[in-house]
Amino acid sequence: MTLPELEALMLSLGEPKYRGAQLYKWLYAIGAGSFDEMSNLPQALRERLAAGFSPDCLRMVAREAAKDGTAKYLFELQDGLRIETVYMPEGERSTVCLSTQVGCPLGCAFCATGSMGLRRDLLAGEIIEQAIQVRRERPGITNVVFMGMGEPLLNYEHTLKAVRLLNDGVGIGARRMTISTSGVVPGIRRLAREGLQVKLAVALNASRDDLRNILMPVNRRYPLSVLKQAMQDFARATGKLVSVEYVLLQGVNDSQREARELVQFLRGIPCKVNLIPYNPVPGKEFARPSPERAERFKQYLLPHLSSVTLRRSRGRTVRAACGQLCTRTTSRRARPALRERATISPKIPPRPDPSHS
Ligand code: SAH
Ligand code: SF4
């Protein structure tokens, strides 16, 4: 809920408007997990809130930590669906990777989340609470990336509401947030007009249409020429470099030919490139290239591009690739249960939730 929404809630409960600001601070800046902690709210109000609402809309059901500090969290939503969130510390910086949808409709060939299809969009409250709950365990989160499950630009309203709440309420600067897209061009164009400091990452993964059509079916809708124009326009409108994410798939997009095509595609786009060795997904044919092969790809790019990084693999032991923890632990039974919920009105009305927006 935004500040005006919380103020309206307080007024509707017969409380003064400023209680909304107090609650806003407790929920987002402090991240309180219970109304009991909210010491500047009168006891009677705390009890009233606890009777009708919950400050949390996610239940942490699993966490796995890797030796490099990466941690992966599995959260259950109030309708029983599950999403995942990854925490990645790196020197001074701690980044949390948020999901924006349960599953994803875009079906990229290499992606575990893509195999799930889209179950539903997340609400802004469900998006930001991932960061809030992770921060309770690991204080000092500095950066947010919208690179977990789902396509943020297909859940535009809630993702943008989450950006604003994280910025204004939770206290993470918009310039420390990155929205990653597979190339949903109308969303890129809309984001460019928002006047926000938020950064854009594009999951490119192939620089010729025939290959990208196979790896990322979204390319059939928004082919590379259209995507390139949108990336250029975004960079021009915002004055920001676009991050280009390129997942290296052994023998598929990691040869000299694809390196050359990548350089050619990126000509004229103010950008920096992140190469990501593929995180293997059980049941998928794709493999990660050897470190030598990945390094060779990077070396080919270096003279032509202003910034190229080869990301060292994070959290391999926690299956930190998008969608993996979730597809492993989500019960198949969740599917019919969800359908029932959608068609039959629940016996117990869901509790309204002030962190839900
Ligand atoms: N839908 C958005 C954001 C989520 S995917 C997008 O596609 O950008 C975030 C990133 O994870 C993308 O760069 C995608 O290419 C990458 N990715 C997906 N599955 C992966 C895997 N198994 N190993 C490595 N990167 C993967
Ligand atoms: Fe969706 Fe991104 Fe996975 Fe493609 S890579 S299926 S767009 S989450």
XYZ file of C-alpha atoms and ligand atoms in Angstrom:
391
model
C 0.000 0.000 0.000
C 1.183 3.497 -0.765
C 1.281 6.241 1.853
C -2.027 7.814 0.692
C -3.612 4.336 0.743
C -2.440 3.731 4.329
C -3.639 7.194 5.353
C -7.044 6.454 3.868
C -7.108 3.136 5.733
C -6.368 4.882 9.027
C -9.085 7.464 8.401
C -11.537 4.681 7.573
C -10.720 3.119 10.944
C -11.437 6.444 12.659
C -7.737 7.117 13.329
C -5.876 10.359 12.598
C -4.300 10.550 9.159
C -0.714 10.729 10.504
C -1.029 7.156 11.762
C -0.759 6.208 8.086
C 2.730 7.701 7.924
C 3.717 5.887 11.117
C 2.501 2.599 9.731
C 4.242 3.280 6.402
C 7.524 3.733 8.223
C 7.113 0.562 10.268
C 6.084 -1.572 7.310
C 8.625 -0.397 4.761
C 11.548 1.580 6.217
C 11.808 -0.639 9.304
C 10.187 -3.767 7.904
C 8.398 -4.770 11.107
C 7.090 -8.320 11.040
C 4.316 -7.725 13.599
C 2.062 -4.897 14.732
C 3.313 -5.497 18.273
C 6.656 -3.931 17.408
C 5.022 -0.672 16.326
C 5.686 1.059 19.623
C 4.409 4.521 18.685
C 0.956 3.186 17.753
C -1.581 2.966 20.589
C -2.003 -0.547 21.975
C -5.689 -0.620 21.015
C -4.893 0.193 17.393
C -2.158 -2.437 17.270
C -4.622 -5.021 18.530
C -7.241 -3.916 16.032
C -4.773 -4.139 13.187
C -3.530 -7.548 14.304
C -7.120 -8.833 14.412
C -7.926 -7.768 10.860
C -4.646 -7.619 8.961
C -1.246 -9.167 8.613
C 1.898 -7.110 7.982
C 3.267 -9.994 5.880
C 1.712 -11.472 2.774
C 4.528 -13.950 2.102
C 5.526 -16.966 4.126
C 9.147 -18.016 3.915
C 9.098 -21.768 3.339
C 12.698 -22.571 2.454
C 16.107 -21.024 2.238
C 19.368 -22.328 0.921
C 22.744 -20.671 1.274
C 25.853 -21.205 -0.821
C 29.467 -20.828 0.291
C 29.898 -17.602 -1.679
C 27.196 -15.930 0.456
C 24.436 -16.213 -2.129
C 21.165 -17.274 -0.554
C 17.963 -18.349 -2.182
C 14.551 -17.976 -0.560
C 11.315 -19.700 -1.398
C 8.152 -17.826 -0.425
C 4.587 -19.024 -0.389
C 1.879 -16.569 -1.385
C -1.486 -16.462 0.305
C -3.023 -18.557 -2.489
C -0.398 -21.278 -2.012
C 1.675 -20.479 -5.096
C 5.412 -20.137 -4.641
C 8.040 -17.707 -5.790
C 11.721 -17.315 -5.211
C 14.092 -14.540 -4.327
C 17.895 -14.531 -4.403
C 20.262 -12.572 -2.183
C 23.751 -11.864 -3.540
C 26.401 -10.103 -1.443
C 29.379 -8.717 -3.331
C 31.880 -6.509 -1.532
C 30.180 -3.316 -0.406
C 27.079 -4.157 -2.350
C 24.247 -6.527 -1.454
C 21.714 -7.201 -4.150
C 18.344 -8.838 -3.879
C 16.819 -10.368 -6.996
C 13.026 -10.124 -6.983
C 10.333 -12.090 -8.777
C 7.540 -10.166 -10.485
C 5.310 -13.011 -11.671
C 4.566 -16.601 -10.660
C 6.051 -18.348 -13.671
C 6.379 -16.489 -16.962
C 4.352 -16.565 -20.175
C 7.301 -16.071 -22.513
C 8.688 -19.605 -22.553
C 12.370 -19.020 -23.288
C 13.851 -22.385 -24.263
C 16.641 -22.416 -21.650
C 14.728 -21.009 -18.671
C 13.223 -23.002 -15.802
C 10.614 -20.317 -15.067
C 9.594 -20.257 -18.722
C 8.648 -23.948 -18.517
C 6.071 -23.169 -15.812
C 3.951 -20.884 -17.964
C 2.308 -17.906 -16.290
C 0.344 -18.644 -13.148
C -0.300 -15.046 -12.164
C 1.160 -11.574 -11.798
C 2.492 -10.528 -8.398
C 1.019 -7.553 -6.587
C 3.336 -4.677 -5.713
C 3.119 -5.670 -2.041
C 4.220 -9.204 -2.889
C 7.134 -7.877 -4.916
C 8.499 -5.515 -2.281
C 7.939 -7.857 0.614
C 10.522 -10.222 -0.844
C 13.117 -7.492 -0.238
C 11.696 -6.610 3.168
C 11.761 -10.183 4.440
C 15.233 -10.892 3.094
C 16.452 -7.653 4.686
C 15.155 -8.789 8.078
C 17.665 -11.641 7.906
C 20.363 -9.821 6.001
C 20.344 -6.116 6.767
C 22.031 -3.625 4.497
C 20.567 -4.409 1.077
C 21.871 -1.776 -1.317
C 20.581 -2.878 -4.727
C 17.517 -4.454 -6.264
C 17.276 -6.293 -9.557
C 13.982 -7.408 -11.064
C 15.519 -10.554 -12.516
C 13.776 -13.325 -10.617
C 10.788 -15.223 -11.901
C 8.671 -13.522 -14.499
C 8.800 -10.721 -17.035
C 8.555 -7.423 -15.139
C 7.449 -5.413 -18.162
C 4.427 -7.703 -18.604
C 3.420 -6.842 -15.033
C 4.162 -3.196 -15.576
C 1.842 -1.429 -13.121
C 2.780 -3.541 -10.129
C 6.473 -3.530 -10.945
C 6.511 0.259 -11.194
C 4.491 0.599 -8.016
C 7.075 -1.668 -6.376
C 9.917 0.521 -7.667
C 8.283 3.596 -6.149
C 7.572 1.896 -2.814
C 11.099 0.499 -2.603
C 12.454 3.935 -3.360
C 10.255 6.077 -1.181
C 9.259 3.615 1.558
C 12.005 1.014 1.874
C 14.768 3.521 1.116
C 16.579 1.997 -1.857
C 17.479 4.589 -4.476
C 15.908 4.088 -7.901
C 19.370 4.350 -9.458
C 20.218 1.190 -7.527
C 17.412 -0.756 -9.169
C 17.510 -2.615 -12.472
C 14.547 -3.941 -14.400
C 15.439 -6.861 -16.643
C 13.405 -7.640 -19.732
C 13.531 -10.246 -22.442
C 12.691 -7.477 -24.907
C 9.088 -6.405 -24.369
C 9.403 -3.293 -26.502
C 6.229 -1.400 -25.482
C 7.313 -1.771 -21.837
C 10.804 -0.457 -22.598
C 9.294 2.562 -24.342
C 6.897 3.217 -21.493
C 9.663 2.918 -18.902
C 11.751 5.438 -20.820
C 8.980 8.003 -20.360
C 8.624 7.557 -16.580
C 11.427 9.954 -15.706
C 12.816 7.468 -13.176
C 16.452 6.730 -12.437
C 15.854 2.984 -12.669
C 18.183 1.066 -14.973
C 17.255 -1.273 -17.793
C 18.778 -4.666 -18.544
C 17.940 -6.566 -21.710
C 18.359 -10.349 -21.834
C 19.680 -10.571 -25.387
C 21.212 -14.064 -25.594
C 21.299 -14.040 -29.402
C 21.925 -11.329 -31.992
C 20.345 -12.838 -35.068
C 16.635 -13.361 -35.449
C 16.591 -17.037 -36.473
C 18.468 -18.086 -33.320
C 16.717 -15.638 -31.004
C 13.301 -16.741 -32.304
C 14.111 -20.238 -31.069
C 15.720 -19.306 -27.757
C 13.341 -16.474 -26.878
C 9.962 -16.662 -28.645
C 9.240 -13.032 -27.642
C 11.595 -12.177 -30.517
C 8.947 -13.212 -33.039
C 6.789 -10.385 -31.715
C 9.566 -7.831 -31.251
C 12.447 -8.740 -33.553
C 15.986 -7.515 -33.091
C 15.695 -4.439 -35.309
C 12.718 -3.194 -33.271
C 14.420 -4.073 -29.989
C 17.589 -2.252 -31.004
C 15.679 0.923 -31.771
C 13.934 0.752 -28.385
C 17.250 0.237 -26.574
C 18.794 3.207 -28.367
C 15.801 5.382 -27.586
C 15.852 4.309 -23.925
C 19.517 5.227 -23.618
C 18.896 8.577 -25.290
C 15.815 9.425 -23.216
C 17.344 8.480 -19.849
C 21.027 9.199 -20.424
C 21.756 5.717 -19.064
C 23.659 2.790 -20.442
C 21.546 -0.272 -21.112
C 22.868 -3.486 -19.526
C 22.944 -6.287 -22.018
C 22.707 -9.714 -20.423
C 24.009 -12.568 -22.542
C 23.669 -16.100 -21.186
C 26.384 -18.293 -22.677
C 24.975 -21.590 -23.953
C 27.597 -24.105 -24.980
C 27.649 -24.669 -28.729
C 24.510 -22.557 -29.251
C 25.440 -18.882 -28.936
C 29.041 -18.892 -27.708
C 31.191 -19.188 -30.842
C 33.188 -16.509 -32.662
C 30.330 -16.121 -35.103
C 27.896 -15.141 -32.357
C 30.504 -12.882 -30.740
C 30.852 -11.058 -34.060
C 27.080 -10.801 -34.439
C 26.802 -9.435 -30.923
C 29.356 -6.708 -31.610
C 27.509 -5.782 -34.759
C 24.121 -5.684 -33.053
C 25.406 -3.505 -30.231
C 26.980 -0.943 -32.538
C 25.263 2.359 -31.788
C 23.667 1.242 -28.509
C 25.153 2.888 -25.388
C 25.536 -0.257 -23.295
C 27.582 -2.522 -21.122
C 27.619 -6.262 -21.518
C 27.338 -8.943 -18.832
C 28.167 -12.457 -19.929
C 26.523 -15.112 -17.751
C 27.563 -18.747 -17.997
C 24.384 -20.827 -18.205
C 23.156 -22.405 -15.004
C 22.055 -25.865 -16.146
C 18.370 -26.687 -15.676
C 17.419 -30.347 -15.198
C 15.558 -31.651 -18.226
C 16.939 -28.991 -20.587
C 19.516 -29.827 -23.229
C 21.558 -26.683 -22.748
C 24.975 -26.663 -21.078
C 27.373 -24.024 -19.847
C 30.596 -23.516 -21.792
C 33.960 -24.225 -20.197
C 35.571 -21.236 -18.441
C 38.161 -21.087 -21.256
C 35.489 -20.929 -23.940
C 33.575 -18.257 -22.034
C 36.781 -16.257 -21.602
C 37.504 -16.513 -25.323
C 34.050 -15.083 -26.095
C 34.749 -12.190 -23.734
C 38.191 -11.548 -25.228
C 36.658 -11.278 -28.681
C 34.245 -8.594 -27.471
C 36.683 -6.522 -25.401
C 38.309 -4.416 -28.141
C 34.925 -3.517 -29.597
C 32.842 -2.674 -26.516
C 33.393 -0.245 -23.685
C 32.463 -2.614 -20.860
C 32.274 -6.396 -20.801
C 32.111 -8.511 -17.675
C 32.030 -12.260 -17.417
C 29.983 -12.923 -14.353
C 31.433 -15.540 -12.120
C 28.844 -18.113 -11.388
C 26.926 -17.293 -8.217
C 25.224 -19.698 -5.904
C 25.569 -22.743 -8.095
C 24.854 -24.987 -5.145
C 21.572 -23.216 -4.435
C 20.361 -23.555 -8.029
C 20.243 -19.793 -8.194
C 19.174 -19.723 -11.827
C 15.786 -18.257 -12.325
C 12.928 -20.606 -11.430
C 14.955 -23.602 -10.412
C 14.238 -23.875 -6.709
C 10.603 -23.236 -7.356
C 10.062 -25.731 -10.140
C 11.708 -28.344 -7.936
C 9.586 -27.780 -4.853
C 6.246 -26.569 -6.198
C 3.806 -29.397 -5.796
C 1.905 -30.468 -8.885
C -1.212 -30.423 -6.765
C -1.017 -26.631 -6.613
C -2.481 -26.445 -10.100
C -6.024 -27.816 -9.511
C -6.137 -26.081 -6.147
C -5.571 -22.763 -7.853
C -8.285 -23.427 -10.383
C -10.743 -24.192 -7.595
C -9.895 -20.942 -5.883
C -10.446 -19.005 -9.041
C -13.944 -20.333 -9.656
C -15.415 -21.084 -6.227
C -15.662 -18.271 -3.723
C -13.549 -19.147 -0.738
C -15.276 -20.106 2.489
C -13.023 -17.897 4.515
C -12.645 -14.466 2.950
C -8.959 -13.622 2.551
C -7.709 -11.294 5.226
C -7.117 -7.780 3.941
C -3.464 -7.008 4.121
C -1.970 -3.522 4.515
C 1.273 -4.533 2.800
C -0.686 -5.805 -0.194
C -1.179 -3.209 -2.835
N 12.102 -12.072 -17.722
C 13.168 -11.189 -17.478
C 13.715 -11.249 -16.061
C 13.864 -12.632 -15.483
S 15.056 -13.675 -16.303
C 14.274 -11.405 -18.482
O 14.199 -12.371 -19.248
O 15.180 -10.589 -18.508
C 16.553 -12.874 -15.779
C 17.787 -13.333 -16.493
O 18.058 -14.715 -16.225
C 17.751 -13.213 -18.006
O 18.946 -12.560 -18.419
C 17.763 -14.634 -18.491
O 18.354 -14.731 -19.754
C 18.563 -15.294 -17.381
N 18.420 -16.743 -17.228
C 17.292 -17.475 -17.296
N 17.559 -18.770 -17.053
C 18.890 -18.867 -16.827
C 19.783 -19.938 -16.545
N 19.334 -21.178 -16.416
N 21.103 -19.660 -16.373
C 21.547 -18.386 -16.471
N 20.766 -17.341 -16.733
C 19.443 -17.572 -16.930
Fe 10.502 -15.391 -18.812
Fe 12.857 -14.131 -18.531
Fe 12.671 -16.812 -18.238
Fe 12.374 -15.753 -20.639
S 14.250 -15.680 -19.380
S 11.058 -17.310 -19.747
S 11.333 -13.852 -20.186
S 11.732 -15.269 -16.959
